[in-house]
XYZ file of C-alpha atoms in Angstrom:
530
model
C 102.961 17.102 155.554
C 100.418 14.872 157.356
C 100.516 14.455 161.070
C 100.303 11.249 162.972
C 98.118 10.810 165.918
C 101.357 10.968 168.128
C 102.213 14.114 166.428
C 98.870 15.776 167.281
C 99.281 15.864 171.004
C 102.465 17.810 170.382
C 100.892 20.452 168.244
C 101.886 24.092 168.374
C 98.866 26.055 168.328
C 98.511 29.931 168.235
C 98.212 30.629 172.016
C 101.450 28.444 172.718
C 103.283 30.420 170.339
C 102.164 33.856 171.201
C 105.163 36.381 170.638
C 106.933 37.569 173.651
C 107.038 41.116 172.046
C 103.350 40.866 172.264
C 102.837 38.819 175.446
C 99.660 40.293 176.907
C 99.366 37.664 179.722
C 100.168 40.565 182.161
C 97.278 42.825 180.627
C 93.982 42.881 181.809
C 90.996 43.435 179.839
C 89.663 41.649 176.607
C 92.514 42.902 174.130
C 91.717 40.858 171.062
C 95.280 40.029 170.213
C 94.412 37.160 167.707
C 92.361 39.620 165.605
C 95.400 42.252 165.909
C 97.885 39.308 164.941
C 95.707 38.307 162.001
C 95.837 41.731 160.558
C 99.458 41.930 160.776
C 99.880 38.710 159.451
C 97.919 39.300 156.144
C 100.962 41.550 155.143
C 102.985 38.405 154.168
C 101.667 35.909 151.859
C 103.351 33.085 153.593
C 101.570 33.623 157.047
C 98.842 31.203 157.749
C 96.934 32.519 160.825
C 95.585 29.112 161.878
C 98.443 27.075 160.971
C 99.839 24.528 163.373
C 102.832 22.301 163.368
C 104.941 19.892 165.584
C 107.882 20.599 167.555
C 109.959 18.166 165.168
C 108.917 20.234 161.918
C 110.080 23.439 163.623
C 113.526 21.760 164.520
C 113.817 20.503 161.193
C 113.381 24.037 159.785
C 115.627 25.645 162.190
C 118.358 22.870 161.557
C 117.936 23.776 157.879
C 118.626 27.423 158.485
C 121.619 26.494 160.602
C 123.384 24.164 158.423
C 122.572 26.292 154.941
C 122.619 29.945 156.186
C 124.499 30.034 159.308
C 127.305 28.007 158.421
C 128.059 30.010 155.273
C 127.805 33.377 157.287
C 130.201 31.850 159.846
C 132.700 31.072 156.940
C 132.417 34.729 155.841
C 132.899 36.029 159.142
C 135.982 33.798 159.800
C 137.666 35.487 156.623
C 136.701 38.795 157.899
C 138.244 38.247 161.147
C 141.550 36.846 159.216
C 141.705 40.115 157.555
C 141.305 42.339 160.826
C 143.492 40.284 163.028
C 146.609 39.648 160.697
C 148.208 42.752 161.611
C 148.993 41.167 165.189
C 150.722 38.416 163.469
C 152.532 40.661 161.112
C 154.093 42.670 164.001
C 155.915 39.416 165.074
C 157.573 39.491 161.478
C 159.609 42.663 161.885
C 156.540 44.532 160.241
C 157.392 47.896 162.070
C 161.217 47.542 161.480
C 160.516 46.881 157.665
C 158.277 50.079 157.278
C 160.333 52.113 159.724
C 157.406 52.834 161.996
C 156.747 52.692 165.517
C 154.284 50.941 167.685
C 152.531 54.244 168.244
C 152.052 54.413 164.353
C 150.540 50.913 164.462
C 148.078 52.158 167.085
C 147.297 55.216 164.847
C 146.357 52.669 162.081
C 144.144 50.892 164.314
C 142.388 54.367 165.266
C 142.122 55.284 161.602
C 140.383 52.080 160.834
C 137.919 52.418 163.655
C 137.241 55.879 162.632
C 136.370 54.998 158.871
C 134.503 51.701 160.145
C 132.287 53.960 162.500
C 131.780 56.754 160.045
C 130.281 54.381 157.324
C 128.628 51.751 159.570
C 125.134 53.535 159.537
C 125.068 54.481 156.032
C 126.084 50.811 155.006
C 123.212 49.406 157.111
C 120.557 51.926 155.649
C 121.804 50.585 152.029
C 121.361 47.068 153.459
C 117.839 47.366 154.349
C 117.036 48.943 151.059
C 119.039 46.644 148.483
C 119.076 43.333 150.705
C 122.055 42.017 152.709
C 122.543 39.052 150.242
C 123.860 41.480 147.755
C 125.386 44.236 149.744
C 127.479 41.901 152.186
C 129.095 39.968 149.428
C 129.791 43.143 147.704
C 131.663 44.627 150.885
C 133.487 41.526 151.264
C 135.086 41.744 147.943
C 136.250 45.383 148.212
C 137.863 44.726 151.810
C 139.465 41.702 150.542
C 140.933 43.715 147.899
C 141.981 46.282 150.247
C 143.666 43.837 152.361
C 145.591 42.113 149.773
C 146.665 45.428 148.617
C 148.864 45.771 151.918
C 151.217 43.464 150.065
C 152.543 46.801 148.546
C 153.181 48.748 151.607
C 156.086 51.233 151.453
C 155.728 53.612 154.427
C 153.717 55.188 157.151
C 151.406 56.893 154.636
C 150.723 53.931 152.344
C 149.926 51.752 155.771
C 147.678 54.419 157.066
C 145.648 54.603 153.736
C 145.216 50.662 153.662
C 143.806 50.549 157.140
C 141.308 53.374 156.449
C 140.219 51.492 153.367
C 139.607 48.496 155.082
C 137.880 49.969 157.786
C 135.422 51.842 155.568
C 134.779 48.496 153.582
C 134.208 46.345 156.403
C 131.649 48.886 157.789
C 128.080 47.380 157.975
C 128.926 43.742 157.774
C 128.499 42.554 161.362
C 125.349 44.401 162.142
C 123.884 43.644 158.474
C 124.393 39.984 159.360
C 122.915 40.208 162.585
C 119.786 42.006 161.104
C 119.768 39.247 158.301
C 119.627 36.734 160.950
C 116.448 38.012 162.806
C 114.603 37.185 159.235
C 115.169 33.497 160.162
C 115.253 33.127 163.908
C 112.865 33.725 166.569
C 114.192 36.214 169.399
C 114.694 33.188 171.833
C 117.065 31.634 169.312
C 119.223 34.742 168.452
C 121.880 34.649 171.226
C 122.950 31.007 170.248
C 123.019 31.700 166.581
C 125.044 35.129 167.175
C 127.500 33.012 169.415
C 127.919 30.395 166.650
C 128.531 33.646 164.343
C 131.056 34.962 166.788
C 132.692 31.621 167.699
C 134.186 31.815 164.113
C 136.275 34.850 165.844
C 137.930 32.440 168.226
C 138.428 29.830 165.421
C 139.773 32.595 162.966
C 142.283 33.642 165.542
C 143.391 30.164 166.033
C 143.841 29.425 162.395
C 145.540 32.882 162.071
C 148.010 31.616 164.283
C 148.542 28.432 162.439
C 148.605 30.457 159.062
C 150.703 32.885 160.035
C 153.337 30.610 161.210
C 153.437 29.081 157.967
C 153.154 31.932 155.647
C 155.414 34.097 157.521
C 158.239 31.640 156.901
C 158.114 32.668 153.378
C 160.062 35.696 154.227
C 162.747 35.915 151.314
C 160.438 34.316 148.564
C 160.746 36.473 145.630
C 162.596 39.141 147.983
C 159.595 39.811 149.977
C 158.820 40.057 153.678
C 156.600 37.065 155.014
C 154.060 39.601 156.309
C 153.415 40.759 152.646
C 152.379 37.256 151.702
C 150.202 37.271 154.611
C 148.185 40.210 153.620
C 147.961 38.915 149.993
C 146.858 35.622 150.842
C 144.285 36.199 153.155
C 142.960 39.085 151.310
C 142.779 37.165 148.098
C 140.911 34.296 149.977
C 138.392 36.742 151.286
C 137.580 37.855 147.666
C 136.985 34.433 146.395
C 134.614 33.865 149.470
C 132.643 37.201 148.610
C 132.213 36.251 144.953
C 130.724 33.011 145.963
C 128.486 34.596 148.410
C 126.707 36.266 145.666
C 125.395 33.062 144.732
C 125.060 31.298 148.133
C 123.112 33.677 150.283
C 119.130 33.460 149.901
C 117.263 36.432 150.323
C 115.119 34.975 153.343
C 113.256 32.058 154.376
C 111.158 31.983 151.400
C 113.939 32.854 148.724
C 113.962 31.122 145.566
C 117.612 31.219 145.296
C 120.695 30.400 147.401
C 121.496 27.875 149.738
C 118.081 27.016 150.708
C 117.397 25.830 147.332
C 120.858 24.127 146.823
C 121.028 20.662 147.644
C 117.585 20.504 149.773
C 115.142 23.088 150.008
C 112.086 24.290 152.098
C 108.707 22.783 151.121
C 105.847 25.083 150.573
C 104.365 23.921 153.847
C 107.894 24.599 155.709
C 107.911 28.083 154.082
C 104.637 28.780 155.617
C 105.916 27.454 159.061
C 108.978 29.255 158.625
C 107.019 32.690 158.412
C 104.385 32.065 160.459
C 106.425 31.253 163.515
C 108.548 34.485 163.019
C 105.438 36.653 162.675
C 103.778 35.131 165.807
C 107.110 35.746 167.623
C 107.491 39.352 166.295
C 104.696 40.609 163.919
C 106.695 43.563 162.844
C 108.517 40.825 160.502
C 105.306 40.394 158.651
C 106.338 42.962 156.299
C 109.510 41.684 154.292
C 109.543 44.379 151.507
C 112.602 46.196 150.897
C 112.385 49.943 152.070
C 114.481 52.743 152.967
C 115.059 53.516 156.791
C 112.907 56.486 157.570
C 114.103 59.547 159.503
C 111.474 58.646 162.023
C 113.175 54.968 162.746
C 116.564 56.793 162.617
C 116.049 59.378 165.228
C 113.790 56.660 167.334
C 116.805 54.579 167.501
C 119.477 57.237 167.873
C 117.659 58.950 170.811
C 115.986 56.010 172.448
C 117.056 55.626 176.343
C 116.247 51.844 176.138
C 118.741 51.071 173.774
C 121.827 53.367 175.169
C 122.735 51.276 178.146
C 123.187 48.430 175.586
C 125.365 50.580 173.454
C 127.602 51.736 176.806
C 127.783 47.929 177.433
C 129.374 47.463 174.022
C 132.011 50.097 174.399
C 133.010 49.606 177.909
C 133.001 45.797 178.071
C 134.835 45.444 174.785
C 137.612 47.868 175.786
C 140.032 44.985 176.443
C 139.323 43.267 173.074
C 141.469 45.143 170.671
C 144.631 45.378 172.631
C 144.588 41.908 173.576
C 143.787 40.558 170.239
C 146.480 42.489 168.493
C 149.232 42.812 171.289
C 148.953 39.216 172.773
C 151.577 37.438 170.502
C 153.916 40.458 171.058
C 153.398 40.373 174.949
C 153.924 36.629 174.709
C 157.092 37.196 172.511
C 158.301 39.598 175.385
C 157.764 37.167 178.070
C 160.621 35.553 176.629
C 159.425 31.945 177.114
C 162.445 30.019 175.401
C 160.343 29.860 172.023
C 161.174 31.098 168.541
C 159.461 34.637 168.117
C 157.182 33.306 165.324
C 155.628 30.385 167.731
C 154.171 33.223 169.942
C 151.531 33.312 167.136
C 150.812 29.588 167.845
C 150.807 30.166 171.701
C 147.685 32.429 171.790
C 145.494 29.806 170.556
C 144.428 28.022 173.917
C 143.289 31.523 174.652
C 140.785 31.653 171.728
C 139.640 27.894 172.562
C 138.578 29.056 176.091
C 136.867 32.181 174.574
C 134.966 29.877 172.164
C 133.697 27.536 175.150
C 132.727 30.233 177.600
C 130.727 32.299 175.052
C 128.943 29.398 173.677
C 127.877 28.183 177.083
C 126.872 31.762 178.234
C 124.982 32.139 175.088
C 123.219 28.693 175.154
C 122.282 29.329 179.000
C 120.996 32.876 177.979
C 118.663 31.477 175.368
C 117.635 28.404 177.575
C 116.583 30.556 180.490
C 115.660 33.461 178.440
C 117.732 35.720 180.475
C 120.297 38.482 179.443
C 121.283 40.926 182.050
C 122.538 38.646 184.900
C 124.493 36.227 182.081
C 126.139 39.422 181.087
C 127.078 40.679 184.264
C 128.505 37.304 185.488
C 130.407 36.735 182.162
C 131.653 40.158 182.642
C 133.152 39.297 186.280
C 134.961 36.361 185.047
C 136.488 38.610 182.589
C 137.355 41.246 185.259
C 138.935 38.776 187.594
C 141.519 37.825 184.607
C 142.372 41.365 183.786
C 142.566 42.262 187.433
C 145.196 39.337 187.690
C 147.340 40.861 184.667
C 147.307 44.183 186.607
C 148.297 43.160 189.925
C 150.710 40.429 189.205
C 154.265 42.037 189.756
C 156.487 42.550 186.972
C 159.053 40.045 188.225
C 156.266 37.313 188.460
C 156.958 33.829 187.042
C 156.688 34.125 183.234
C 154.600 31.120 182.776
C 151.877 32.404 185.378
C 151.749 35.576 183.274
C 151.181 33.626 180.290
C 148.307 31.807 181.787
C 146.702 34.879 183.141
C 147.015 36.373 179.718
C 145.305 32.949 178.146
C 142.442 33.002 180.502
C 141.946 36.817 180.045
C 141.541 36.198 176.343
C 139.148 33.503 177.359
C 136.802 36.179 178.268
C 137.118 38.626 175.400
C 133.573 38.258 173.770
C 131.919 35.863 176.171
C 128.797 38.118 176.627
C 128.867 39.651 173.395
C 126.380 37.698 171.535
C 123.688 38.062 174.607
C 123.997 41.757 174.320
C 123.579 41.729 170.601
C 120.626 39.343 170.936
C 118.972 41.574 173.529
C 119.023 44.735 171.216
C 117.786 42.817 168.249
C 114.879 41.566 170.273
C 113.904 44.484 171.967
C 114.247 46.915 168.942
C 111.418 46.982 166.272
C 110.357 47.601 163.376
C 113.267 46.438 161.044
C 114.409 50.154 160.246
C 114.664 50.806 163.842
C 116.412 47.624 164.355
C 118.914 48.307 161.836
C 119.961 51.419 163.142
C 120.383 50.220 166.964
C 122.564 47.182 165.529
C 124.741 49.657 163.672
C 124.815 51.772 166.790
C 126.049 49.004 168.669
C 128.725 47.993 166.373
C 129.984 51.284 166.011
C 129.973 51.342 169.914
C 132.210 48.162 170.104
C 134.528 49.442 167.514
C 134.798 53.104 168.627
C 136.336 51.752 171.884
C 139.177 50.499 169.828
C 139.910 53.993 169.124
C 140.450 54.539 173.134
C 141.858 50.947 173.699
C 144.418 50.881 170.918
C 146.055 53.932 172.537
C 146.031 52.361 176.071
C 149.223 50.208 175.617
C 152.098 52.549 174.758
C 155.705 51.940 174.293
C 156.510 53.653 177.423
C 154.422 51.213 179.396
C 156.064 47.930 177.610
C 156.454 45.073 178.427
C 153.604 44.428 181.004
C 151.471 47.352 180.189
C 150.221 47.626 183.793
C 148.605 50.850 183.576
C 146.618 49.810 180.455
C 145.278 46.851 182.300
C 144.253 48.961 185.227
C 141.968 51.138 183.051
C 140.492 48.101 181.357
C 139.594 46.969 184.710
C 137.725 49.900 185.568
C 135.921 49.681 182.287
C 134.657 46.285 183.010
C 133.536 46.991 186.441
C 131.376 49.687 184.857
C 130.069 47.181 182.444
C 128.876 44.895 185.218
C 127.010 47.854 186.674
C 125.327 48.711 183.256
C 123.992 45.053 182.780
C 122.247 45.410 186.504
C 121.016 48.807 185.559
C 119.503 47.907 182.235
C 117.852 44.799 183.740
C 115.949 46.786 186.305
C 115.402 49.824 183.875
C 113.638 47.760 181.098
C 111.559 45.917 184.301
C 110.403 49.340 185.221
C 109.146 50.308 181.927
C 107.228 47.093 181.444
C 105.764 47.673 184.960
C 104.599 51.200 183.864
C 103.108 49.750 180.593
C 101.196 47.106 182.810
C 99.957 49.862 185.128
C 98.782 52.198 182.325
C 97.014 49.636 180.112
C 95.485 47.686 183.251
C 91.562 47.362 182.907
C 91.636 48.230 179.216
C 88.829 46.700 177.260
C 88.836 45.426 173.651
C 87.253 48.942 172.547
C 90.204 50.834 174.683
C 92.774 48.613 172.516
C 90.955 49.334 169.179
C 91.063 52.971 169.718
C 94.465 53.096 171.056
C 95.610 51.064 167.658
C 93.431 53.186 165.481
C 94.758 56.517 166.727
C 98.422 55.932 168.068
C 101.668 56.526 166.114
C 103.328 54.286 168.526
C 104.744 51.000 166.541
C 107.273 48.631 167.139
C 108.829 48.162 170.695
C 107.230 51.625 171.351
C 103.546 50.314 171.161
C 102.039 49.792 174.588
C 101.628 46.045 174.128
C 105.229 45.372 173.749
C 107.214 43.808 176.762
C 110.969 44.024 176.922
C 112.944 41.154 177.741
C 115.580 41.504 180.523
């Protein structure tokens, strides 16, 4: 594509697009970054070291990724969330009575789901790196769709618990795999917004789930079956259909020859060069796109990294309220006796998900725009903590509509900082093997908390579950402290690296690069975002 004189003044050159991960502006000496980047770029045939392009060209490529990759991924996640959230809807249709089980058994099912999910998370992500997410993720989707649909045939407590275990096992690996997959298309400064779009389908799915549940649950009696059975069957089979289509639709990367990028419009050879060159300048570890196994070194580097664990703990404590609010909110609203039919309680949760979508999108957009993570996460968690506090302190004889609105605004804070933290981890962890394990660890943490949170709201604490809300409040206060700690922790690490390399000459850097075993974010040229 030729450039006009007007475009020329907006050209993006190498210096303007130096990668944040290797930003040497704070380093003294004559470190030849240009030479080092050229050497890394040679690992990828689409990298052109002296390539320049206009902002409009880059925006066009990013829009292509948004509309032809991100939208399909969001659709896949929507069906995943329908399968994960339909248990809450089923509870409003005499699910426990039909199977002769208690709420504590439902909580046990949630714990077993989470346990199998966590056990198979890292093995699944190791396979993703080896075979490619465009193959493994659709395969998993078909399996968990079938497991969800099989709940149509539930008979008792045992079959219920077996099905929850299978759904958890097959869903493992999907979310960190998608986050890893997106890093092959987007720069670090673009990830929070894209992950927020991805997770925004969580709110959309929960809203749609309420509408679908309202309609499908009215099928109680059709063929002599309960409405919740039809709910599991239809949503599970829908997931299988999307999974099969995903084999055909997902490309293998920005320069793939098959998939959505080649369907109804594709990247030109120049756009392919721009797509890869901009990624490699942002993070040179992305130059090597060959599929490979996750090494033991990268596995243990991620597992033992003190720079990753604060973000992991943020995920655990910060999302502790998510599971009980998502699963039990229709039941809590039903117990408020708002004067509406029981099934309508599935529709009354929708405003909470609309608020959640709005807050999460704004927080993620602002985080990317200002290239700041910690304070955005802390402020978003503060909003969440205030809403949970209201549910804990409002008297049991409070106006039922006041309690309803408190619950809705609390639901609005559920995942508002989640994409920011995930993008923070993805951008601060390299190379790809270590990044895949770190993302798997993060998703394990946000799901492992379900094993705790699912058992916080007990039968004996119904219908207000005040004890549970106080525990959630303490977890959110700890989350705020962790966000602030991680900011100053990473700032300290960057400062120490500045001090260690201050005054290094080009020969010093060359000797370091030739002799060091440091790589990725352990390399002394890497600077952590915070």
